[in-house]
Amino acid sequence: MKKRLTQGLLIACAGWSVNAFALGYTGDFEACMRKAQSQSNLINTCQIKEYKAQNKRMKKLLKITLKTTADSEQALVTQSQEVWLQRRDNACNIKNKKAKEFLISNSSCAVQMTMSHADMMEVRLHNKNMK
């Protein structure tokens, strides 16, 4: 009986940790891409939606980062984020473009870079909270 209870608790804890620490693509993106198959216009639509979701996630993580950062370092974090945004926009050729104007090459690049950056931010916050 105790063994089953312990196993149940471990499974529940693992589920909570996965929900609190969600790296990578959203489940919606994976489902969208399966439906799109090889239709480039649908793939681009999926990528634009995922870019928006990852960008929103990144902004949320930035707010949390700023709240948990010493006042003396907040300007540096903000400046670093602005430099990263400029690099992403230049690398993906999305400077001064709205997401709905992205070509498939723009959206693919923007999704990858934004997701990677958000993942990195999330790992840093997780590691900072573990200390």
XYZ file of N, CA and C in Angstrom, residues 10-116:
321
model
N 5.064 10.321 -6.583
C 6.163 10.612 -7.508
C 5.641 10.982 -8.888
N 4.646 10.264 -9.358
C 4.061 10.564 -10.674
C 3.408 11.938 -10.662
N 2.680 12.245 -9.593
C 2.034 13.554 -9.484
C 3.067 14.676 -9.463
N 4.133 14.485 -8.700
C 5.195 15.501 -8.632
C 5.864 15.691 -9.984
N 6.093 14.621 -10.686
C 6.701 14.706 -12.012
C 5.791 15.479 -12.955
N 4.510 15.240 -12.870
C 3.553 15.964 -13.715
C 3.552 17.447 -13.419
N 3.595 17.806 -12.129
C 3.633 19.214 -11.768
C 4.903 19.879 -12.247
N 6.024 19.202 -12.148
C 7.283 19.810 -12.568
C 7.315 20.011 -14.074
N 6.727 19.100 -14.840
C 6.680 19.272 -16.287
C 5.818 20.468 -16.637
N 4.689 20.635 -15.959
C 3.814 21.766 -16.244
C 4.467 23.093 -15.874
N 5.246 23.120 -14.822
C 5.871 24.353 -14.382
C 7.119 24.679 -15.199
N 7.648 23.731 -15.891
C 8.909 23.911 -16.592
C 8.728 23.394 -18.018
N 8.023 24.168 -18.844
C 7.637 23.713 -20.183
C 8.539 24.348 -21.240
N 9.484 23.582 -21.716
C 10.398 24.063 -22.736
C 9.934 23.577 -24.105
N 10.362 24.276 -25.139
C 10.086 23.817 -26.494
C 8.779 24.324 -27.051
N 8.364 23.647 -28.122
C 7.147 24.024 -28.829
C 5.902 23.780 -27.988
N 4.852 24.517 -28.297
C 3.563 24.280 -27.653
C 2.906 23.062 -28.290
N 2.018 22.435 -27.578
C 1.269 21.294 -28.114
C 0.426 21.700 -29.311
N -0.089 22.919 -29.299
C -0.890 23.411 -30.423
C -0.065 23.453 -31.706
N 1.201 23.826 -31.586
C 2.058 23.915 -32.772
C 2.274 22.542 -33.389
N 2.555 21.588 -32.542
C 2.789 20.236 -33.048
C 1.552 19.694 -33.758
N 0.377 19.932 -33.186
C -0.876 19.481 -33.813
C -1.122 20.229 -35.119
N -0.856 21.504 -35.123
C -1.043 22.329 -36.327
C -0.138 21.847 -37.459
N 1.113 21.557 -37.120
C 2.057 21.101 -38.146
C 1.666 19.731 -38.698
N 1.128 18.877 -37.862
C 0.662 17.570 -38.363
C -0.471 17.760 -39.368
N -1.379 18.672 -39.066
C -2.506 18.936 -39.962
C -2.036 19.596 -41.264
N -1.027 20.452 -41.168
C -0.538 21.194 -42.342
C 0.145 20.290 -43.346
N 0.709 19.175 -42.863
C 1.456 18.240 -43.691
C 2.519 18.992 -44.483
N 2.435 19.068 -45.777
C 3.486 19.737 -46.553
C 2.969 20.983 -47.273
N 1.854 21.515 -46.837
C 1.286 22.712 -47.461
C 1.942 23.951 -46.873
N 2.762 24.601 -47.660
C 3.597 25.681 -47.135
C 2.790 26.844 -46.555
N 1.638 27.169 -47.132
C 0.858 28.274 -46.574
C 0.329 27.918 -45.182
N -0.045 26.660 -44.972
C -0.525 26.227 -43.662
C 0.632 26.113 -42.670
N 1.783 25.673 -43.144
C 2.973 25.605 -42.287
C 3.328 27.004 -41.794
N 3.287 27.980 -42.704
C 3.599 29.354 -42.323
C 2.604 29.876 -41.292
N 1.336 29.542 -41.471
C 0.311 29.956 -40.503
C 0.605 29.355 -39.134
N 0.962 28.077 -39.102
C 1.315 27.411 -37.837
C 2.518 28.100 -37.197
N 3.517 28.405 -38.007
C 4.737 29.011 -37.477
C 4.476 30.418 -36.945
N 3.630 31.164 -37.615
C 3.303 32.516 -37.139
C 2.581 32.436 -35.795
N 1.636 31.509 -35.668
C 0.929 31.337 -34.388
C 1.905 30.935 -33.284
N 2.826 30.030 -33.616
C 3.810 29.589 -32.622
C 4.762 30.726 -32.262
N 5.154 31.516 -33.248
C 6.015 32.672 -32.977
C 5.331 33.594 -31.974
N 4.048 33.864 -32.193
C 3.316 34.751 -31.283
C 3.255 34.153 -29.877
N 3.019 32.848 -29.782
C 2.962 32.186 -28.474
C 4.324 32.233 -27.779
N 5.392 31.958 -28.531
C 6.736 31.976 -27.940
C 7.157 33.394 -27.568
N 6.762 34.364 -28.374
C 7.085 35.759 -28.082
C 6.367 36.206 -26.807
N 5.118 35.796 -26.660
C 4.351 36.107 -25.451
C 5.010 35.447 -24.235
N 5.425 34.202 -24.393
C 6.112 33.475 -23.321
C 7.402 34.186 -22.931
N 8.155 34.641 -23.942
C 9.411 35.339 -23.685
C 9.162 36.635 -22.910
N 8.130 37.378 -23.285
C 7.821 38.632 -22.593
C 7.423 38.367 -21.143
N 6.660 37.310 -20.915
C 6.263 36.940 -19.561
C 7.486 36.574 -18.725
N 8.397 35.802 -19.324
C 9.618 35.419 -18.615
C 10.504 36.623 -18.333
N 10.512 37.600 -19.252
C 11.293 38.819 -19.019
C 10.744 39.576 -17.810
N 9.422 39.671 -17.709
C 8.813 40.348 -16.560
C 9.195 39.657 -15.249
N 9.141 38.328 -15.253
C 9.508 37.574 -14.051
C 10.985 37.777 -13.738
N 11.814 37.761 -14.776
C 13.252 37.967 -14.596
C 13.521 39.327 -13.971
N 12.846 40.351 -14.485
C 13.059 41.697 -13.945
C 12.593 41.799 -12.494
N 11.505 41.113 -12.156
C 11.012 41.136 -10.771
C 11.981 40.461 -9.807
N 12.710 39.476 -10.309
C 13.603 38.709 -9.439
C 15.061 39.159 -9.552
N 15.281 40.240 -10.266
C 16.639 40.764 -10.462
C 16.834 41.995 -9.579
N 18.019 42.129 -9.047
C 18.336 43.298 -8.220
C 18.134 44.576 -9.034
N 17.685 45.630 -8.356
C 17.431 46.908 -9.025
C 18.638 47.385 -9.816
N 19.819 47.173 -9.277
C 21.048 47.645 -9.917
C 21.352 46.906 -11.226
N 20.736 45.747 -11.443
C 21.009 44.953 -12.645
C 19.869 44.975 -13.660
N 18.740 45.568 -13.313
C 17.572 45.547 -14.195
C 17.814 46.251 -15.525
N 18.521 47.359 -15.511
C 18.804 48.081 -16.751
C 19.658 47.225 -17.684
N 20.585 46.482 -17.126
C 21.441 45.599 -17.921
C 20.619 44.478 -18.563
N 19.675 43.908 -17.796
C 18.805 42.858 -18.332
C 17.959 43.415 -19.470
N 17.391 44.598 -19.280
C 16.563 45.233 -20.322
C 17.388 45.530 -21.564
N 18.580 46.052 -21.372
C 19.458 46.358 -22.503
C 19.843 45.079 -23.245
N 20.159 44.045 -22.527
C 20.520 42.770 -23.130
C 19.360 42.214 -23.959
N 18.152 42.333 -23.446
C 16.969 41.862 -24.172
C 16.766 42.668 -25.455
N 16.949 43.973 -25.380
C 16.784 44.827 -26.567
C 17.810 44.471 -27.645
N 19.050 44.211 -27.246
C 20.089 43.811 -28.192
C 19.722 42.471 -28.822
N 19.237 41.540 -28.003
C 18.846 40.238 -28.546
C 17.708 40.384 -29.555
N 16.717 41.214 -29.232
C 15.590 41.427 -30.156
C 16.071 41.995 -31.495
N 16.995 42.928 -31.448
C 17.548 43.503 -32.682
C 18.261 42.428 -33.499
N 19.039 41.591 -32.828
C 19.751 40.514 -33.530
C 18.779 39.527 -34.161
N 17.739 39.148 -33.414
C 16.740 38.220 -33.964
C 16.040 38.844 -35.169
N 15.618 40.093 -35.022
C 14.899 40.761 -36.108
C 15.762 40.890 -37.359
N 17.041 41.186 -37.166
C 17.954 41.279 -38.307
C 18.227 39.907 -38.918
N 18.489 38.923 -38.087
C 18.806 37.577 -38.577
C 17.631 36.959 -39.324
N 16.424 37.226 -38.862
C 15.230 36.627 -39.465
C 14.553 37.540 -40.476
N 15.140 38.712 -40.686
C 14.593 39.690 -41.631
C 13.141 40.031 -41.292
N 12.897 40.320 -40.014
C 11.543 40.676 -39.592
C 11.466 42.097 -39.028
N 12.546 42.845 -39.176
C 12.570 44.212 -38.672
C 11.459 45.016 -39.358
N 10.657 45.679 -38.558
C 9.546 46.506 -39.033
C 8.474 45.710 -39.779
N 8.368 44.412 -39.507
C 7.322 43.588 -40.112
C 6.384 43.093 -39.025
N 5.107 43.031 -39.366
C 4.146 42.393 -38.473
C 4.169 40.906 -38.773
N 3.840 40.101 -37.780
C 3.912 38.647 -37.934
C 3.103 38.148 -39.132
N 1.955 38.745 -39.391
C 1.130 38.278 -40.507
C 1.797 38.513 -41.866
N 2.845 39.339 -41.899
C 3.578 39.613 -43.140
C 4.767 38.676 -43.340
N 5.040 37.813 -42.367
C 6.200 36.928 -42.444
C 6.050 35.932 -43.592
N 7.166 35.720 -44.279
C 7.257 34.613 -45.219
C 7.635 33.376 -44.415
N 7.596 32.214 -45.026
C 7.894 30.978 -44.291
C 9.322 30.983 -43.731
N 10.261 31.574 -44.461
C 11.634 31.637 -43.952
C 11.725 32.565 -42.744
N 10.967 33.672 -42.761
C 10.952 34.586 -41.616
C 10.357 33.906 -40.388
N 9.211 33.258 -40.588
C 8.509 32.664 -39.449
C 9.292 31.497 -38.858
N 9.906 30.698 -39.695
C 10.693 29.563 -39.214
C 11.858 30.046 -38.353
N 12.575 31.023 -38.846
C 13.714 31.590 -38.116
C 13.257 32.230 -36.803
N 12.182 33.018 -36.872
C 11.697 33.731 -35.690
C 11.218 32.767 -34.611
N 10.538 31.697 -35.022
C 10.084 30.696 -34.054
C 11.284 30.064 -33.365
N 12.250 29.614 -34.144
C 13.416 28.924 -33.582
C 14.190 29.819 -32.612
N 14.462 31.036 -33.048
C 15.259 31.926 -32.198
C 14.508 32.340 -30.940
N 13.227 32.637 -31.091
C 12.438 33.088 -29.944
C 12.232 31.962 -28.942
N 11.923 30.769 -29.444
C 11.739 29.621 -28.564
C 13.044 29.313 -27.814
N 14.160 29.308 -28.507
C 15.452 29.028 -27.864
C 15.762 30.051 -26.781
